[in-house]
Amino acid sequence: MEEGIVDAALAAGLDASAVEALSEMAAVNGLDYKLDRWLVNGRSRATVAMVFENDRRMGRSLRLLLKVPATDDTGIRLTKTEYALHSRAYAEAPAEFAKAHLTKPAREPVRLGGGRFLTFQHVAGDDLESVEVLTVLLDSVLGTPSEETAGTACTSAEFAGICGTLVSGVLGGWNGRPLTARGELTVAEFLRLHIQDQLEPGGRLHALSREHRTDLIEIAGESRPLVNPFALARGALFGDRRLVRALVGRTHGDLHTDNALVRVRPAIDAAAFHLIDLALYESEGPVTRDPAHLLLYILARRMDTLSASQREALLDYVLAPDERLAGRLPNWLVEVITSLDRAFLGWLEGSGLQPEWRRQRLLSLAGCAMLFLGRKSTNREDHPWFMRLAARAADRFAAMPGVPAPDPDAAPPVAERPPAWRSLPEPLPVTWLSGLLRPRTAARTAARTAARTAARTAVELHLVPYPPLELPAATRPEALEERLLTAGRDARLFGEEEKVDQEDPAVAAGSSGAGLALTRTGQLSAWTGLPHDEWGPVLDRDDLAERLRTLLDALLRVPRPGSADFGIALGIETGGLVVSAGHAHAPPHDATRPRRMAGPPRLLADEILARHELASRGSEVADALVERLMTAFYRGADER
């Protein structure tokens, strides 16, 4: 790396790969970079800074926004990376709207390796000191003092007006007139446009959705069971019926107060807004999603300002604004909700599509509320409110005029194609459970287990990087320990109060017999105990599928850059015990079955899957693995 090309202050805030790649690009092009200021973009973990780019050959300087993603884009198509989507958003927008309201990509992206790209953007509005993030104005309205709000005054009416102008601009200026999708969508398809693959293993909502599997759910504070929004997103009640004539158009995909800048100097100008962070842009996304997400983001940030009675009234008011409820709510909040609805209704005027908007608004509220349930930035004490909102919105949708009666027997939609397994000429090397746990770790785990035999038998799942990785860069032991523990807790592999041993930073072994590990070769491993009855461990197809989904969920939650593909190995550690197949929870008098002595059945890592397929098709992958494992088990038992 040549000295002086990237100044010390900027280099100190970037990781080594970013400094090296930026230095190489700058040296080739005769540039140098100096830090102006670091920016904190809401709750994003991306590194964002304003920098001076100096071109000594051309004799000019620019102030640019530099962004380095925190995680890699490995496993997704390059056309779906943040730079590609941002460039597309700018190119597809009407020229006048793009120039006035969108940050423009500057330069080509700089590849960092591991699927990451360093990107540059021109400063929105061309004068950073004249604008503020919309969050600063919200804090000003609510009288929340901070360094950012000093000298920035905004009334509640002004803030509500900005929100309405922002949504009007996105709908009218960016899109023109209302447009419906070419074909109708199922309810599940429409909701998945909001929550994406979050119900699949590795997704933020997977563990929570497994706790709520029935079509109707009972929630504290509700007088009757409500439609389960998670079930609705899986295809329950309406199945493959195409009921949603979606209103679609250009959408931001993550519209909130940290992703909007507004001119405030010399005076507040609502029409001078700028949208940033277009990493989730869609050409034909559901247009009810952006306003719903903006509203719920505002609520998630400032729910602490509301009393219990106001939160209760807010549930009804968000779903159906009513003058009788307005008096129980803060004036600023009523103004915001009213302004957002007026913006949408003004855009729809003359289209006759108001009924579609009313139904899809409810689904977008349900979908966005589920998103906030899965975000760690949402205060845990607010989770019950968002759960109630999601269920109430789903329930109200199911009862709307024009929506056919739900069918409890409706089957979830069937996937169009199976996961794309690819065979390898030779199995990848795997470190099995017996090689991961040191004897004293295994002994300690067993000592803390109520049923001693449960710690000796387990189902183990391993994701082996392909192509094989070199030894990963050194990681601080405490950071690795925290990653494994957090991933295991979030996936419900470890109970909230469960004791977890981490004698080795790369291994987390719970007292229940479950565990997670990351080897020096990049292999990710997870395991959990098998159910037992009076005769010993039991292999039950349904039970095994649930355990595999939990294991896969935990593995996909471990944050780490890695390969785009994984070989998958699966096995049963029998501990030398007799293992039988049957129903894990059958009554004792129904549990008689052939006793089968089988060696540890194993599926070698001789096939690979793309990482994005593991994330988006995890439930199907788990079901396929169960069938293969049961076949191997029966074959091994019969051969004996």
XYZ file of C-alpha atoms in Angstrom:
640
model
C 0.000 0.000 0.000
C 1.469 3.371 -1.031
C 1.744 6.016 1.669
C -0.554 9.037 1.575
C -3.134 7.649 -0.839
C -5.588 6.863 1.981
C -5.053 9.155 4.950
C -4.500 7.673 8.389
C -7.836 8.835 9.841
C -9.797 7.126 7.071
C -7.660 3.979 7.098
C -8.144 3.643 10.864
C -11.911 3.209 10.409
C -11.786 0.675 7.552
C -10.921 -2.999 7.647
C -7.644 -4.114 6.079
C -9.212 -5.460 2.878
C -11.024 -2.157 2.269
C -7.869 -0.102 2.817
C -5.879 -2.303 0.462
C -8.508 -2.319 -2.302
C -9.138 1.438 -2.031
C -5.401 2.158 -2.135
C -4.875 0.012 -5.220
C -7.771 1.627 -7.103
C -6.629 5.114 -6.126
C -3.026 4.493 -7.139
C -4.059 3.256 -10.590
C -6.312 6.283 -11.164
C -4.089 8.958 -9.644
C -6.410 9.669 -6.716
C -6.071 10.123 -2.989
C -8.722 10.044 -0.244
C -9.046 11.981 3.001
C -11.681 11.629 5.698
C -14.227 14.422 6.097
C -16.443 12.793 8.735
C -17.838 9.443 9.776
C -21.584 8.979 9.433
C -23.838 6.750 11.512
C -26.619 5.560 9.217
C -29.331 4.681 11.703
C -28.818 1.159 12.988
C -26.936 -0.147 9.969
C -23.649 -1.939 10.671
C -22.162 -0.688 7.396
C -19.176 1.664 7.552
C -20.236 5.020 6.058
C -18.096 8.132 5.716
C -17.917 11.426 3.855
C -14.553 11.626 2.105
C -12.658 14.056 -0.099
C -11.595 12.483 -3.380
C -8.668 14.434 -4.854
C -7.771 13.903 -8.506
C -4.296 15.350 -8.924
C -4.196 14.592 -12.655
C -7.440 16.438 -13.435
C -6.932 19.105 -10.785
C -10.285 18.728 -9.015
C -11.764 17.541 -5.714
C -15.116 15.991 -4.818
C -16.875 15.283 -1.555
C -18.339 11.771 -1.827
C -20.142 9.322 0.409
C -18.111 6.113 0.858
C -19.838 2.948 2.035
C -18.391 -0.431 3.010
C -20.972 -3.184 3.703
C -20.656 -5.030 6.988
C -21.555 -8.413 5.491
C -20.854 -10.007 2.163
C -23.143 -10.472 -0.822
C -21.847 -13.976 -1.464
C -24.612 -16.356 -2.457
C -26.793 -13.824 -4.267
C -26.686 -12.813 -7.907
C -24.418 -9.849 -8.657
C -27.446 -8.105 -10.161
C -28.925 -8.041 -6.647
C -25.978 -6.393 -4.897
C -26.502 -2.958 -3.352
C -24.517 -1.167 -6.073
C -26.454 -2.863 -8.870
C -29.837 -2.040 -7.323
C -28.841 1.536 -6.493
C -27.653 2.086 -10.071
C -30.868 0.584 -11.415
C -33.017 2.770 -9.175
C -31.301 5.901 -10.463
C -31.448 4.801 -14.110
C -35.118 3.768 -14.014
C -36.416 6.860 -12.225
C -37.781 9.844 -14.174
C -34.760 12.072 -14.781
C -36.183 15.020 -12.840
C -37.029 12.864 -9.793
C -33.644 11.122 -9.825
C -31.722 14.404 -9.968
C -33.764 16.006 -7.196
C -34.317 13.107 -4.795
C -31.884 10.187 -5.307
C -28.199 9.940 -4.480
C -26.249 9.203 -7.639
C -23.663 6.404 -7.757
C -20.150 7.713 -8.357
C -17.382 5.590 -9.899
C -17.478 1.846 -10.366
C -17.675 -0.317 -7.246
C -14.405 -1.580 -5.770
C -14.410 -5.318 -5.101
C -13.151 -6.217 -1.637
C -13.322 -9.994 -1.889
C -15.739 -12.298 -0.105
C -18.589 -10.806 -2.133
C -18.234 -7.269 -0.700
C -18.068 -4.073 -2.753
C -16.920 -0.632 -1.633
C -19.128 2.031 -3.244
C -19.199 5.814 -3.718
C -22.183 8.143 -4.009
C -22.501 11.832 -4.804
C -23.725 13.886 -1.845
C -27.530 14.100 -1.847
C -28.657 17.627 -2.667
C -25.027 18.617 -3.274
C -24.861 20.424 0.082
C -24.654 18.192 3.127
C -24.780 21.082 5.597
C -28.221 22.236 4.394
C -29.988 18.925 5.136
C -30.785 16.766 8.165
C -31.821 13.162 8.560
C -35.590 12.945 9.125
C -34.912 11.231 12.484
C -33.368 14.486 13.767
C -36.616 16.300 12.977
C -38.637 13.611 14.768
C -36.462 14.033 17.855
C -36.947 17.797 17.635
C -40.743 17.388 17.556
C -40.667 15.183 20.647
C -38.219 17.418 22.490
C -35.471 14.807 22.640
C -32.263 16.813 23.119
C -29.153 15.636 21.311
C -26.113 17.058 19.602
C -27.811 16.531 16.229
C -31.044 18.356 17.151
C -29.252 21.460 18.443
C -30.310 24.410 16.322
C -32.935 22.395 14.401
C -36.551 23.264 15.224
C -39.482 21.379 13.722
C -43.168 21.459 14.666
C -45.407 18.388 14.652
C -47.360 19.796 11.706
C -44.133 20.334 9.753
C -42.931 16.804 10.504
C -46.253 15.255 9.455
C -46.213 17.375 6.315
C -42.710 16.141 5.452
C -43.822 12.513 5.869
C -46.826 13.094 3.615
C -44.744 14.941 1.014
C -42.169 12.164 1.082
C -44.785 9.466 0.407
C -46.524 11.619 -2.224
C -43.177 12.058 -3.959
C -42.383 8.358 -3.889
C -45.820 7.474 -5.246
C -46.451 10.264 -7.733
C -43.050 11.670 -8.610
C -41.245 8.333 -8.774
C -44.087 6.243 -10.186
C -46.633 8.475 -11.886
C -50.080 6.895 -11.806
C -51.262 3.755 -9.927
C -50.530 0.450 -11.636
C -51.511 -3.126 -10.810
C -49.268 -6.143 -11.311
C -49.608 -8.210 -14.481
C -50.955 -11.196 -12.576
C -52.662 -11.737 -9.232
C -50.673 -12.968 -6.237
C -51.531 -15.354 -3.445
C -51.721 -13.851 0.020
C -48.540 -15.752 0.949
C -46.690 -14.388 -2.081
C -47.698 -10.826 -1.238
C -46.569 -11.165 2.386
C -43.279 -12.717 1.299
C -42.587 -9.533 -0.670
C -42.344 -7.950 2.791
C -40.660 -10.615 4.936
C -38.725 -12.314 2.119
C -37.195 -15.579 3.409
C -37.351 -14.679 7.097
C -39.587 -17.684 7.922
C -36.964 -20.090 6.572
C -34.086 -21.498 8.676
C -31.562 -18.750 9.233
C -34.263 -16.092 8.931
C -35.015 -13.732 11.795
C -38.591 -14.992 12.085
C -37.962 -18.722 11.762
C -37.766 -19.578 15.456
C -40.711 -17.320 16.340
C -42.887 -18.725 13.543
C -42.224 -22.274 14.793
C -43.757 -21.272 18.122
C -46.951 -20.159 16.329
C -47.915 -22.867 13.833
C -51.712 -22.978 14.025
C -54.024 -21.007 11.722
C -55.387 -19.032 14.679
C -53.424 -17.821 17.700
C -54.342 -16.589 21.138
C -52.462 -13.476 22.227
C -52.479 -11.827 25.627
C -54.709 -8.759 25.548
C -56.963 -10.038 22.753
C -60.515 -11.160 23.525
C -60.553 -13.961 20.940
C -58.177 -15.991 18.751
C -56.904 -14.066 15.724
C -55.568 -15.118 12.332
C -51.918 -16.140 12.666
C -49.869 -13.840 10.380
C -47.024 -16.382 10.215
C -49.444 -19.066 9.041
C -50.886 -16.639 6.493
C -47.369 -16.016 5.135
C -46.856 -19.779 4.835
C -50.029 -20.129 2.741
C -52.565 -21.156 5.377
C -56.287 -20.276 5.042
C -56.092 -19.101 1.424
C -53.598 -21.565 -0.076
C -52.820 -21.073 -3.748
C -55.884 -18.889 -4.483
C -54.726 -15.731 -6.280
C -56.601 -13.011 -4.420
C -54.283 -10.007 -4.488
C -54.283 -7.651 -7.462
C -51.188 -5.900 -6.186
C -50.567 -2.187 -6.618
C -46.931 -2.138 -7.728
C -44.258 0.321 -8.733
C -40.799 1.634 -7.920
C -40.217 1.142 -4.211
C -37.405 2.032 -1.846
C -37.788 -1.245 0.070
C -36.487 0.158 3.388
C -38.096 3.574 3.734
C -37.603 5.030 7.192
C -36.520 8.215 8.929
C -32.800 7.362 8.793
C -32.933 6.879 5.022
C -34.453 10.272 4.187
C -32.689 13.642 4.230
C -34.656 16.906 4.254
C -33.490 20.468 3.613
C -33.770 22.469 6.826
C -31.484 25.425 6.140
C -32.165 28.261 5.681
C -35.724 26.940 6.299
C -37.514 23.595 6.266
C -38.470 22.625 2.713
C -40.462 19.363 2.684
C -40.266 19.110 -1.112
C -36.455 19.050 -0.978
C -36.049 15.491 0.284
C -33.407 12.969 -0.688
C -33.612 9.166 -0.425
C -30.506 7.222 0.517
C -29.617 3.537 0.931
C -31.402 1.967 -2.052
C -30.055 -1.536 -1.390
C -33.587 -3.019 -1.425
C -34.956 -1.129 -4.429
C -37.533 -2.907 -6.590
C -38.878 -1.905 -10.005
C -42.241 -3.534 -9.269
C -42.571 -3.770 -5.508
C -45.803 -3.457 -3.485
C -46.355 0.293 -3.115
C -48.257 -0.082 0.176
C -45.065 -1.402 1.783
C -42.978 1.809 1.948
C -45.614 3.941 3.772
C -46.405 1.088 6.199
C -42.719 0.567 6.962
C -42.110 4.295 7.472
C -44.981 4.520 9.957
C -43.970 1.445 11.942
C -40.349 2.585 12.027
C -41.444 5.884 13.588
C -43.518 3.967 16.137
C -40.700 1.520 16.912
C -38.326 4.392 17.626
C -40.709 6.362 19.839
C -43.040 3.827 21.420
C -41.431 4.829 24.713
C -43.341 8.133 24.594
C -46.740 6.399 24.696
C -48.689 5.279 27.756
C -50.280 1.824 28.005
C -53.723 3.230 27.159
C -52.299 5.129 24.185
C -50.632 1.984 22.854
C -53.953 0.183 23.107
C -55.784 2.936 21.202
C -52.987 3.047 18.639
C -53.607 -0.588 17.616
C -57.082 0.344 16.416
C -56.128 3.723 15.006
C -53.288 2.384 12.818
C -55.613 -0.197 11.261
C -58.587 2.152 10.807
C -58.166 5.829 11.766
C -61.216 6.940 13.757
C -61.952 10.388 15.163
C -63.260 8.822 18.360
C -59.805 7.396 19.066
C -57.794 10.435 17.978
C -58.367 12.253 21.248
C -56.617 9.473 23.170
C -53.434 9.746 21.071
C -50.661 12.367 20.924
C -51.452 15.015 18.343
C -48.168 14.544 16.482
C -48.924 10.862 15.883
C -52.469 11.511 14.631
C -51.045 14.124 12.252
C -48.443 11.687 10.861
C -50.943 8.859 10.267
C -53.458 11.263 8.715
C -50.806 12.800 6.466
C -49.613 9.402 5.208
C -53.155 8.229 4.427
C -54.015 11.488 2.656
C -50.908 11.142 0.496
C -51.944 7.665 -0.625
C -55.600 8.543 -1.159
C -54.637 11.647 -3.135
C -52.469 9.507 -5.401
C -55.297 7.013 -5.908
C -57.909 9.661 -6.728
C -59.648 8.887 -10.024
C -58.227 5.337 -10.221
C -61.067 3.418 -8.543
C -58.380 1.263 -6.815
C -59.181 2.310 -3.242
C -60.582 -1.152 -2.291
C -57.319 -2.787 -3.388
C -55.385 -0.227 -1.362
C -57.436 -0.889 1.783
C -56.832 -4.645 1.618
C -53.170 -4.400 0.696
C -52.509 -1.762 3.335
C -53.612 -4.285 5.973
C -51.352 -6.970 4.537
C -48.424 -4.530 4.390
C -49.002 -3.582 8.028
C -49.014 -7.281 8.946
C -45.877 -7.963 6.902
C -43.956 -4.962 8.230
C -45.035 -5.667 11.826
C -43.564 -9.167 11.458
C -40.335 -7.610 10.180
C -40.065 -5.491 13.327
C -40.654 -8.592 15.455
C -37.518 -10.095 13.915
C -35.260 -7.071 14.348
C -32.933 -6.847 17.306
C -33.276 -3.059 17.182
C -36.941 -3.375 18.207
C -37.198 -3.052 21.984
C -38.167 -6.397 23.463
C -40.911 -4.831 25.568
C -42.540 -3.626 22.330
C -42.682 -7.103 20.739
C -46.172 -7.920 22.110
C -47.553 -4.731 20.525
C -46.128 -5.558 17.094
C -47.353 -9.158 17.430
C -50.870 -7.925 18.184
C -50.735 -5.475 15.272
C -49.623 -8.192 12.828
C -52.378 -10.557 14.009
C -55.076 -7.866 14.042
C -54.137 -6.741 10.533
C -54.172 -10.337 9.255
C -57.488 -10.998 10.980
C -59.074 -7.806 9.635
C -57.869 -8.640 6.115
C -59.489 -12.080 6.276
C -62.832 -10.428 7.124
C -62.660 -7.669 4.496
C -65.385 -7.351 1.827
C -64.188 -8.877 -1.409
C -61.977 -11.450 0.334
C -63.367 -15.004 0.105
C -63.954 -16.929 3.296
C -60.767 -18.563 4.642
C -60.443 -22.307 4.119
C -58.784 -24.017 7.124
C -57.894 -26.945 4.885
C -56.147 -24.800 2.263
C -52.764 -26.334 1.526
C -49.671 -24.101 1.491
C -48.363 -23.335 -2.009
C -46.002 -25.970 -3.385
C -42.532 -24.811 -4.402
C -42.110 -24.567 -8.156
C -38.808 -26.417 -8.230
C -36.725 -28.464 -5.796
C -33.426 -27.120 -4.417
C -30.594 -27.436 -6.942
C -28.317 -30.077 -5.428
C -25.017 -30.582 -7.290
C -22.957 -33.755 -6.998
C -19.234 -33.774 -6.252
C -16.791 -36.347 -7.599
C -15.484 -36.946 -4.042
C -17.058 -36.212 -0.650
C -15.690 -33.207 1.203
C -13.772 -33.932 4.431
C -15.962 -33.585 7.526
C -15.122 -33.296 11.207
C -17.897 -35.230 12.951
C -19.245 -34.572 16.427
C -16.889 -37.059 18.036
C -13.977 -34.958 16.761
C -15.452 -31.604 17.781
C -16.085 -32.144 21.488
C -13.116 -32.685 23.737
C -13.684 -35.484 26.264
C -13.909 -33.150 29.265
C -16.411 -30.917 27.430
C -18.559 -33.908 26.592
C -18.321 -35.156 30.174
C -19.316 -31.798 31.601
C -22.244 -31.545 29.224
C -23.391 -35.049 30.165
C -23.075 -34.287 33.860
C -25.473 -31.403 33.535
C -28.023 -33.350 31.512
C -31.053 -34.740 33.311
C -31.115 -37.847 31.122
C -27.530 -38.995 30.794
C -28.168 -40.984 27.626
C -29.598 -37.922 25.876
C -26.139 -36.350 25.800
C -24.661 -39.494 24.227
C -26.988 -39.534 21.206
C -27.522 -36.658 18.860
C -28.380 -35.617 15.333
C -25.490 -33.622 13.878
C -25.520 -31.298 10.855
C -22.416 -29.860 9.183
C -22.017 -27.203 6.473
C -18.656 -27.608 4.737
C -17.463 -24.674 2.563
C -16.950 -25.388 -1.118
C -14.448 -24.790 -2.521
C -12.488 -25.502 0.658
C -11.346 -22.425 2.562
C -7.875 -21.660 3.764
C -7.530 -21.086 7.490
C -9.673 -18.022 8.284
C -8.122 -14.885 9.707
C -7.711 -14.894 13.458
C -10.843 -13.906 15.358
C -10.934 -12.562 18.901
C -12.033 -15.499 21.102
C -14.657 -13.440 22.922
C -16.137 -12.288 19.581
C -16.419 -15.872 18.310
C -17.929 -17.059 21.593
C -20.546 -14.328 21.409
C -21.419 -15.176 17.776
C -22.049 -18.824 18.578
C -23.991 -18.126 21.759
C -26.153 -15.442 20.117
C -26.888 -17.614 17.063
C -27.838 -20.562 19.290
C -30.101 -18.452 21.505
C -31.800 -16.721 18.553
C -32.535 -20.081 16.904
C -33.851 -21.513 20.200
C -31.151 -24.183 20.056
C -30.199 -23.094 23.569
C -32.850 -22.093 26.075
C -32.722 -18.553 27.479
C -31.634 -19.805 30.913
C -29.653 -22.818 29.699
C -26.052 -23.167 30.829
C -23.710 -23.132 27.812
C -20.065 -24.198 28.154
C -17.466 -22.542 25.914
C -14.132 -23.988 27.016
C -13.070 -23.669 23.394
C -14.115 -20.335 21.794
C -15.092 -22.229 18.639
C -17.451 -24.640 20.442
C -20.618 -23.818 22.387
C -22.086 -26.883 24.140
C -25.388 -26.542 25.993
C -26.428 -28.490 29.062
C -29.355 -29.945 27.101
C -26.967 -31.758 24.747
C -27.162 -29.228 21.894
C -24.204 -27.318 20.500
C -22.611 -25.172 17.806
C -19.065 -25.102 16.454
C -16.955 -23.338 13.833
C -13.749 -25.118 12.811
C -10.530 -23.570 11.518
C -11.411 -24.887 8.043
C -14.650 -22.883 8.010
C -16.913 -25.877 8.719
C -20.072 -24.925 10.631
C -21.535 -27.626 12.836
C -24.624 -27.955 15.019
C -26.125 -30.824 16.961
C -28.958 -31.585 19.337
C -30.047 -34.591 21.373
C -32.525 -37.211 20.155
C -35.808 -37.986 21.928
C -35.812 -41.093 24.132
C -38.397 -43.494 25.426
C -38.098 -46.375 27.867
C -36.203 -48.461 25.303
C -33.753 -45.811 24.097
C -33.286 -43.131 21.414
C -35.952 -42.757 18.718
C -35.819 -41.568 15.115
C -39.133 -39.932 14.196
C -39.430 -38.340 10.740
C -41.485 -35.347 11.887
C -39.444 -34.782 15.027
C -36.198 -35.131 13.092
C -37.341 -32.588 10.474
C -38.078 -30.049 13.222
C -34.673 -30.637 14.802
C -32.930 -30.208 11.467
C -34.742 -26.933 10.829
C -33.551 -25.701 14.221
C -29.965 -26.788 13.509
C -29.967 -25.210 10.062
C -31.504 -22.059 11.525
C -28.694 -21.815 14.071
C -25.954 -22.454 11.496
C -27.240 -19.826 9.087
C -27.370 -17.260 11.890
C -23.627 -17.438 12.598
C -22.277 -14.242 10.960
C -19.184 -14.959 8.901
C -18.016 -14.376 5.323
C -17.535 -17.610 3.462
C -18.125 -19.645 0.365
C -21.111 -19.294 -1.900
C -21.669 -23.073 -1.716
C -21.758 -25.653 1.055
C -21.490 -29.401 1.187
C -23.962 -30.829 3.697
C -23.171 -33.709 5.987
C -25.700 -35.244 8.361
C -25.418 -38.023 10.871
C -26.730 -39.680 14.008
C -24.350 -40.190 16.912
C -25.721 -43.301 18.623
C -23.341 -43.443 21.573
C -23.329 -47.228 21.118
C -27.007 -47.447 22.043
C -29.827 -49.236 20.248
C -31.720 -46.746 18.086
C -35.196 -47.475 16.784
C -37.544 -45.724 14.351
C -41.086 -44.756 15.309
C -43.151 -41.989 16.872
C -41.176 -40.039 19.416
C -44.188 -39.058 21.507
C -46.365 -42.150 21.199
C -48.076 -43.458 24.382
C -46.116 -46.311 25.981
C -48.628 -49.007 24.946
C -48.388 -47.826 21.318
C -44.624 -47.527 21.216
C -43.714 -51.163 20.568
C -41.550 -51.351 17.458
C -38.722 -53.422 16.036
C -35.456 -52.775 17.845
C -32.800 -51.858 15.320
C -29.114 -51.882 16.120
C -27.437 -49.652 13.556
C -24.051 -48.028 13.367
C -24.066 -44.244 13.176
C -25.970 -43.528 9.925
C -24.281 -40.748 7.993
C -24.839 -38.757 4.838
C -21.474 -37.660 3.484
C -20.889 -34.186 2.043
C -20.904 -35.410 -1.559
C -23.462 -32.843 -2.785
C -23.463 -29.072 -2.525
C -26.087 -26.339 -2.384
C -25.772 -22.596 -2.901
C -25.926 -20.661 0.339
C -28.885 -18.584 -0.846
C -30.847 -21.805 -1.456
C -30.117 -22.965 2.080
C -31.515 -19.665 3.318
C -34.567 -19.530 1.043
C -35.427 -23.257 0.814
C -34.252 -24.446 4.207
C -37.465 -26.270 5.140
C -37.406 -28.255 1.892
C -33.728 -29.045 2.394
C -34.461 -30.331 5.905
C -37.301 -32.551 4.638
C -35.086 -34.006 1.885
C -32.270 -34.709 4.341
C -34.645 -36.502 6.706
C -35.790 -38.863 3.965
C -32.212 -39.604 2.945
C -31.131 -40.198 6.532
C -34.052 -42.511 7.297
C -33.275 -44.484 4.141
C -29.643 -44.818 5.239
C -30.760 -45.857 8.725
C -33.070 -48.606 7.479
C -30.502 -49.797 4.989
C -27.804 -49.993 7.667
C -30.110 -51.803 10.108
C -31.309 -54.275 7.503
C -27.754 -55.101 6.493
C -27.115 -56.124 10.064
